[in-house]
PDB file of C-alpha atoms in Angstrom:
ATOM      1  CA  SER Y 514      -1.051 -20.508  -7.331  1.00  0.00           C
ATOM      2  CA  GLU Y 515      -2.182 -21.125  -3.781  1.00  0.00           C
ATOM      3  CA  LEU Y 516       1.123 -22.759  -2.837  1.00  0.00           C
ATOM      4  CA  ALA Y 517       3.137 -19.855  -4.231  1.00  0.00           C
ATOM      5  CA  GLU Y 518       1.000 -17.442  -2.229  1.00  0.00           C
ATOM      6  CA  LYS Y 519       1.493 -19.511   0.915  1.00  0.00           C
ATOM      7  CA  GLU Y 520       5.243 -19.602   0.337  1.00  0.00           C
ATOM      8  CA  ALA Y 521       5.454 -15.821  -0.176  1.00  0.00           C
ATOM      9  CA  ALA Y 522       3.409 -15.190   2.992  1.00  0.00           C
ATOM     10  CA  LEU Y 523       5.446 -17.719   4.959  1.00  0.00           C
ATOM     11  CA  ARG Y 524       8.773 -16.168   3.937  1.00  0.00           C
ATOM     12  CA  LYS Y 525       7.530 -12.689   4.851  1.00  0.00           C
ATOM     13  CA  MET Y 526       6.198 -13.842   8.239  1.00  0.00           C
ATOM     14  CA  LEU Y 527       9.359 -15.802   9.065  1.00  0.00           C
ATOM     15  CA  VAL Y 528      11.430 -12.646   8.677  1.00  0.00           C
ATOM     16  CA  GLU Y 529       8.915 -10.551  10.650  1.00  0.00           C
ATOM     17  CA  LYS Y 530       8.971 -13.133  13.438  1.00  0.00           C
ATOM     18  CA  ALA Y 531      12.775 -13.297  13.467  1.00  0.00           C
ATOM     19  CA  ARG Y 532      13.044  -9.493  13.630  1.00  0.00           C
ATOM     20  CA  GLN Y 533      10.987  -9.465  16.849  1.00  0.00           C
ATOM     21  CA  TYR Y 534      14.035 -10.836  18.654  1.00  0.00           C
ATOM     22  CA  VAL Y 535      16.641  -8.286  17.572  1.00  0.00           C
ATOM     23  CA  GLY Y 536      18.605  -7.400  20.700  1.00  0.00           C
ATOM     24  CA  VAL Y 537      18.022 -10.702  22.526  1.00  0.00           C
ATOM     25  CA  ARG Y 538      21.345 -11.776  24.014  1.00  0.00           C
ATOM     26  CA  TYR Y 539      23.494 -14.663  22.830  1.00  0.00           C
ATOM     27  CA  ARG Y 540      23.651 -17.707  25.044  1.00  0.00           C
ATOM     28  CA  TYR Y 541      25.393 -20.960  24.181  1.00  0.00           C
ATOM     29  CA  GLY Y 542      22.740 -23.680  24.036  1.00  0.00           C
ATOM     30  CA  GLY Y 543      20.014 -21.034  24.356  1.00  0.00           C
ATOM     31  CA  VAL Y 544      16.656 -21.811  22.768  1.00  0.00           C
ATOM     32  CA  ASN Y 545      14.300 -19.028  23.882  1.00  0.00           C
ATOM     33  CA  PRO Y 546      14.277 -15.234  24.096  1.00  0.00           C
ATOM     34  CA  GLY Y 547      13.922 -15.172  27.877  1.00  0.00           C
ATOM     35  CA  ASN Y 548      17.318 -16.809  28.394  1.00  0.00           C
ATOM     36  CA  GLY Y 549      19.000 -15.993  25.095  1.00  0.00           C
ATOM     37  CA  PHE Y 550      19.668 -17.858  21.856  1.00  0.00           C
ATOM     38  CA  ASP Y 551      22.596 -19.518  20.218  1.00  0.00           C
ATOM     39  CA  CYS Y 552      22.595 -19.499  16.409  1.00  0.00           C
ATOM     40  CA  SER Y 553      20.679 -22.722  15.767  1.00  0.00           C
ATOM     41  CA  GLY Y 554      18.481 -22.214  18.826  1.00  0.00           C
ATOM     42  CA  PHE Y 555      17.340 -18.962  17.228  1.00  0.00           C
ATOM     43  CA  THR Y 556      16.598 -20.374  13.764  1.00  0.00           C
ATOM     44  CA  SER Y 557      14.831 -23.451  15.148  1.00  0.00           C
ATOM     45  CA  TYR Y 558      12.768 -21.319  17.574  1.00  0.00           C
ATOM     46  CA  VAL Y 559      11.565 -18.995  14.806  1.00  0.00           C
ATOM     47  CA  MET Y 560      10.789 -21.851  12.395  1.00  0.00           C
ATOM     48  CA  ARG Y 561       8.909 -23.761  15.066  1.00  0.00           C
ATOM     49  CA  HIS Y 562       6.198 -21.077  15.157  1.00  0.00           C
ATOM     50  CA  PHE Y 563       5.335 -22.124  11.616  1.00  0.00           C
ATOM     51  CA  ASN Y 564       5.402 -25.867  12.341  1.00  0.00           C
ATOM     52  CA  ILE Y 565       8.787 -26.248  10.643  1.00  0.00           C
ATOM     53  CA  ARG Y 566      10.814 -28.461  12.957  1.00  0.00           C
ATOM     54  CA  LEU Y 567      14.582 -28.057  12.878  1.00  0.00           C
ATOM     55  CA  ASP Y 568      17.087 -29.761  15.142  1.00  0.00           C
ATOM     56  CA  HIS Y 569      18.920 -27.464  17.540  1.00  0.00           C
ATOM     57  CA  SER Y 570      22.244 -27.900  15.760  1.00  0.00           C
ATOM     58  CA  SER Y 571      23.754 -25.873  12.925  1.00  0.00           C
ATOM     59  CA  ARG Y 572      25.269 -29.059  11.495  1.00  0.00           C
ATOM     60  CA  ALA Y 573      21.866 -30.791  11.418  1.00  0.00           C
ATOM     61  CA  GLN Y 574      20.263 -27.687   9.893  1.00  0.00           C
ATOM     62  CA  SER Y 575      22.823 -27.795   7.065  1.00  0.00           C
ATOM     63  CA  HIS Y 576      21.154 -31.012   5.837  1.00  0.00           C
ATOM     64  CA  VAL Y 577      17.547 -29.782   5.843  1.00  0.00           C
ATOM     65  CA  GLY Y 578      15.693 -28.679   2.708  1.00  0.00           C
ATOM     66  CA  ARG Y 579      17.560 -28.204  -0.536  1.00  0.00           C
ATOM     67  CA  GLN Y 580      20.734 -26.357  -1.384  1.00  0.00           C
ATOM     68  CA  VAL Y 581      20.447 -23.110  -3.380  1.00  0.00           C
ATOM     69  CA  LYS Y 582      23.017 -20.580  -4.592  1.00  0.00           C
ATOM     70  CA  LEU Y 583      23.708 -17.569  -2.394  1.00  0.00           C
ATOM     71  CA  SER Y 584      22.718 -15.355  -5.339  1.00  0.00           C
ATOM     72  CA  GLU Y 585      19.292 -17.060  -5.327  1.00  0.00           C
ATOM     73  CA  ALA Y 586      18.777 -16.915  -1.549  1.00  0.00           C
ATOM     74  CA  ARG Y 587      15.306 -15.792  -0.479  1.00  0.00           C
ATOM     75  CA  PRO Y 588      13.895 -14.545   2.834  1.00  0.00           C
ATOM     76  CA  GLY Y 589      13.615 -17.400   5.324  1.00  0.00           C
ATOM     77  CA  ASP Y 590      16.397 -19.468   3.746  1.00  0.00           C
ATOM     78  CA  LEU Y 591      19.219 -20.552   6.040  1.00  0.00           C
ATOM     79  CA  ILE Y 592      22.861 -19.600   5.457  1.00  0.00           C
ATOM     80  CA  VAL Y 593      25.292 -22.139   6.853  1.00  0.00           C
ATOM     81  CA  PHE Y 594      28.857 -21.153   7.755  1.00  0.00           C
ATOM     82  CA  ARG Y 595      32.116 -22.877   8.554  1.00  0.00           C
ATOM     83  CA  ARG Y 596      35.427 -21.423   9.690  1.00  0.00           C
ATOM     84  CA  SER Y 597      37.469 -22.941   6.866  1.00  0.00           C
ATOM     85  CA  SER Y 598      37.048 -25.348   3.964  1.00  0.00           C
ATOM     86  CA  ARG Y 599      38.417 -28.133   6.172  1.00  0.00           C
ATOM     87  CA  SER Y 600      36.309 -27.448   9.247  1.00  0.00           C
ATOM     88  CA  SER Y 601      32.772 -28.548  10.025  1.00  0.00           C
ATOM     89  CA  VAL Y 602      29.672 -26.352  10.112  1.00  0.00           C
ATOM     90  CA  SER Y 603      29.990 -23.719  12.842  1.00  0.00           C
ATOM     91  CA  HIS Y 604      27.104 -21.245  12.447  1.00  0.00           C
ATOM     92  CA  VAL Y 605      23.698 -20.666  10.850  1.00  0.00           C
ATOM     93  CA  SER Y 606      21.673 -17.531  10.056  1.00  0.00           C
ATOM     94  CA  MET Y 607      18.408 -16.665   8.296  1.00  0.00           C
ATOM     95  CA  VAL Y 608      18.096 -14.599   5.111  1.00  0.00           C
ATOM     96  CA  VAL Y 609      16.152 -11.349   5.573  1.00  0.00           C
ATOM     97  CA  SER Y 610      16.510 -10.023   2.020  1.00  0.00           C
ATOM     98  CA  ASN Y 611      18.547 -10.382  -1.151  1.00  0.00           C
ATOM     99  CA  SER Y 612      18.963  -7.277  -3.317  1.00  0.00           C
ATOM    100  CA  ASP Y 613      21.565  -5.371  -5.334  1.00  0.00           C
ATOM    101  CA  GLU Y 614      23.045  -4.291  -1.985  1.00  0.00           C
ATOM    102  CA  GLY Y 615      23.688  -7.932  -1.114  1.00  0.00           C
ATOM    103  CA  VAL Y 616      22.245 -10.571   1.165  1.00  0.00           C
ATOM    104  CA  THR Y 617      21.025  -9.343   4.546  1.00  0.00           C
ATOM    105  CA  MET Y 618      20.758 -11.937   7.304  1.00  0.00           C
ATOM    106  CA  ILE Y 619      19.557 -12.158  10.882  1.00  0.00           C
ATOM    107  CA  HIS Y 620      21.353 -14.331  13.384  1.00  0.00           C
ATOM    108  CA  SER Y 621      22.305 -14.798  17.006  1.00  0.00           C
ATOM    109  CA  SER Y 622      25.972 -13.935  17.047  1.00  0.00           C
ATOM    110  CA  SER Y 623      28.199 -14.598  20.050  1.00  0.00           C
ATOM    111  CA  SER Y 624      29.454 -11.013  19.855  1.00  0.00           C
ATOM    112  CA  GLY Y 625      26.140  -9.150  19.570  1.00  0.00           C
ATOM    113  CA  GLY Y 626      23.158 -11.410  20.225  1.00  0.00           C
ATOM    114  CA  VAL Y 627      20.377 -11.289  17.630  1.00  0.00           C
ATOM    115  CA  ILE Y 628      21.402  -8.782  14.951  1.00  0.00           C
ATOM    116  CA  VAL Y 629      20.661  -7.998  11.304  1.00  0.00           C
ATOM    117  CA  GLN Y 630      23.739  -7.777   9.085  1.00  0.00           C
ATOM    118  CA  ASN Y 631      24.532  -7.359   5.401  1.00  0.00           C
ATOM    119  CA  LEU Y 632      26.962 -10.060   4.283  1.00  0.00           C
ATOM    120  CA  ASN Y 633      28.663  -7.573   1.941  1.00  0.00           C
ATOM    121  CA  HIS Y 634      29.530  -5.414   4.948  1.00  0.00           C
ATOM    122  CA  SER Y 635      31.065  -8.252   6.921  1.00  0.00           C
ATOM    123  CA  SER Y 636      34.212  -9.801   5.519  1.00  0.00           C
ATOM    124  CA  TYR Y 637      34.261 -12.109   8.554  1.00  0.00           C
ATOM    125  CA  TRP Y 638      30.959 -13.801   7.669  1.00  0.00           C
ATOM    126  CA  LYS Y 639      31.117 -13.420   3.890  1.00  0.00           C
ATOM    127  CA  ARG Y 640      34.260 -15.525   3.542  1.00  0.00           C
ATOM    128  CA  ARG Y 641      32.843 -18.222   5.810  1.00  0.00           C
ATOM    129  CA  VAL Y 642      29.614 -18.902   3.869  1.00  0.00           C
ATOM    130  CA  TYR Y 643      29.426 -22.617   3.194  1.00  0.00           C
ATOM    131  CA  MET Y 644      25.956 -23.080   1.680  1.00  0.00           C
ATOM    132  CA  VAL Y 645      22.383 -21.844   1.621  1.00  0.00           C
ATOM    133  CA  ARG Y 646      19.467 -24.144   2.452  1.00  0.00           C
ATOM    134  CA  ASP Y 647      15.897 -23.545   1.327  1.00  0.00           C
ATOM    135  CA  VAL Y 648      13.827 -25.097   4.103  1.00  0.00           C
ATOM    136  CA  VAL Y 649      10.678 -23.157   3.214  1.00  0.00           C
ATOM    137  CA  SER Y 650       9.604 -24.463  -0.190  1.00  0.00           C
ATOM    138  CA  THR Y 651      10.398 -28.035   0.890  1.00  0.00           C
ATOM    139  CA  THR Y 652       8.124 -27.865   3.966  1.00  0.00           C
ATOM    140  CA  LEU Y 653       5.090 -26.071   2.513  1.00  0.00           C
ATOM    141  CA  ASP Y 654       2.900 -29.136   2.996  1.00  0.00           C
ATOM    142  CA  ILE Y 655       3.409 -29.079   6.795  1.00  0.00           C
ATOM    143  CA  ALA Y 656       4.141 -25.391   7.399  1.00  0.00           C
ATOM    144  CA  GLN Y 657       1.368 -23.403   9.076  1.00  0.00           C
ATOM    145  CA  LEU Y 658       0.724 -19.676   8.973  1.00  0.00           C
ATOM    146  CA  PRO Y 659      -0.255 -18.510  12.470  1.00  0.00           C
ATOM    147  CA  ALA Y 660      -3.169 -16.091  12.886  1.00  0.00           C
ATOM    148  CA  SER Y 661      -0.857 -13.880  14.949  1.00  0.00           C
ATOM    149  CA  LEU Y 662       2.888 -13.423  15.345  1.00  0.00           C
ATOM    150  CA  ASN Y 663       2.379 -12.648  19.016  1.00  0.00           C
ATOM    151  CA  ASP Y 664       4.056 -15.294  21.189  1.00  0.00           C
ATOM    152  CA  ALA Y 665       1.436 -15.121  23.931  1.00  0.00           C
ATOM    153  CA  ALA Y 666      -1.320 -15.848  21.395  1.00  0.00           C
ATOM    154  CA  LEU Y 667       0.724 -18.680  19.963  1.00  0.00           C
ATOM    155  CA  SER Y 668       1.373 -20.256  23.342  1.00  0.00           C
ATOM    156  CA  ALA Y 669      -2.326 -20.009  24.265  1.00  0.00           C
ATOM    157  CA  ALA Y 670      -3.209 -21.702  20.974  1.00  0.00           C
ATOM    158  CA  ALA Y 671      -0.557 -24.362  21.563  1.00  0.00           C
ATOM    159  CA  LEU Y 672      -1.879 -25.019  25.069  1.00  0.00           C
ATOM    160  CA  LYS Y 673      -5.450 -25.326  23.810  1.00  0.00           C
ATOM    161  CA  GLU Y 674      -4.393 -27.729  21.094  1.00  0.00           C
ATOM    162  CA  LEU Y 675      -2.511 -29.877  23.596  1.00  0.00           C
ATOM    163  CA  GLU Y 676      -5.211 -29.917  26.296  1.00  0.00           C
ATOM    164  CA  ASN Y 677      -6.540 -33.284  25.179  1.00  0.00           C
ATOM    165  CA  LYS Y 678      -3.195 -34.825  24.297  1.00  0.00           C
ATOM    166  CA  GLU Y 679      -0.455 -36.431  26.293  1.00  0.00           C
ATOM    167  CA  LEU Y 680       2.411 -33.936  26.309  1.00  0.00           C
ATOM    168  CA  THR Y 681       5.684 -35.115  24.834  1.00  0.00           C
ATOM    169  CA  PRO Y 682       8.830 -33.896  26.654  1.00  0.00           C
ATOM    170  CA  GLU Y 683       9.537 -31.774  23.567  1.00  0.00           C
ATOM    171  CA  ASP Y 684       6.104 -30.072  23.707  1.00  0.00           C
ATOM    172  CA  ARG Y 685       6.391 -29.613  27.456  1.00  0.00           C
ATOM    173  CA  ALA Y 686       9.780 -27.909  26.971  1.00  0.00           C
ATOM    174  CA  LEU Y 687       8.380 -25.669  24.229  1.00  0.00           C
ATOM    175  CA  LEU Y 688       5.402 -24.596  26.328  1.00  0.00           C
ATOM    176  CA  THR Y 689       7.663 -23.956  29.329  1.00  0.00           C
ATOM    177  CA  ALA Y 690       9.943 -21.840  27.141  1.00  0.00           C
ATOM    178  CA  LEU Y 691       6.955 -19.906  25.762  1.00  0.00           C
ATOM    179  CA  GLY Y 692       5.617 -19.350  29.269  1.00  0.00           C
ATOM    180  CA  GLN Y 693       8.985 -18.085  30.489  1.00  0.00           C
ATOM    181  CA  GLN Y 694       9.206 -15.440  27.828  1.00  0.00           C
ATOM    182  CA  ILE Y 695       5.797 -13.830  28.361  1.00  0.00           C
ATOM    183  CA  PRO Y 696       7.073 -11.613  31.242  1.00  0.00           C
ATOM    184  CA  TYR Y 697      10.066 -10.756  29.068  1.00  0.00           C
ATOM    185  CA  MET Y 698       7.778  -9.634  26.218  1.00  0.00           C
ATOM    186  CA  LEU Y 699       5.684  -7.493  28.524  1.00  0.00           C
ATOM    187  CA  THR Y 700       8.701  -5.564  29.797  1.00  0.00           C
ATOM    188  CA  ARG Y 701      10.126  -4.746  26.377  1.00  0.00           C
TER     189      ARG Y 701
END
């Protein structure tokens, strides 16, 4: 079906987009690649390129979409972590793949910035998995597939779209963030 095709393409593109930021440093409260990302800043930034709006908070992201089993996790799903069964949500990552080798995720970790890791190879993260959220299939009606995964193209398109509109503070912040990272992209 058309929706299934859109979902497959969206999941693939989400992971491709996320992988573009491997190596970007961790920064508490960070929401763009120029300054660095924290965990939820990273997931919300990537999702935003596809018109999927997530709050910049791992706790808020743990309530979005629908819960799925870790064994059924698909690319683009979010894995939510907590330090113990009694503590609140402390971290979020995005699923890259799920195979016989285990679930591979991408996240902005305070120790290494944006990295790709296999959960099976990390006892630290594996034992802290709290739940998996599918935010892709539940947002297909509003999600958009961009013509390009290039940030500069996206920001130009966003600017064009907003030319005739009053900018909200949120849009202004997004465009500022996109503008700030263009020099960063050119030097990579």
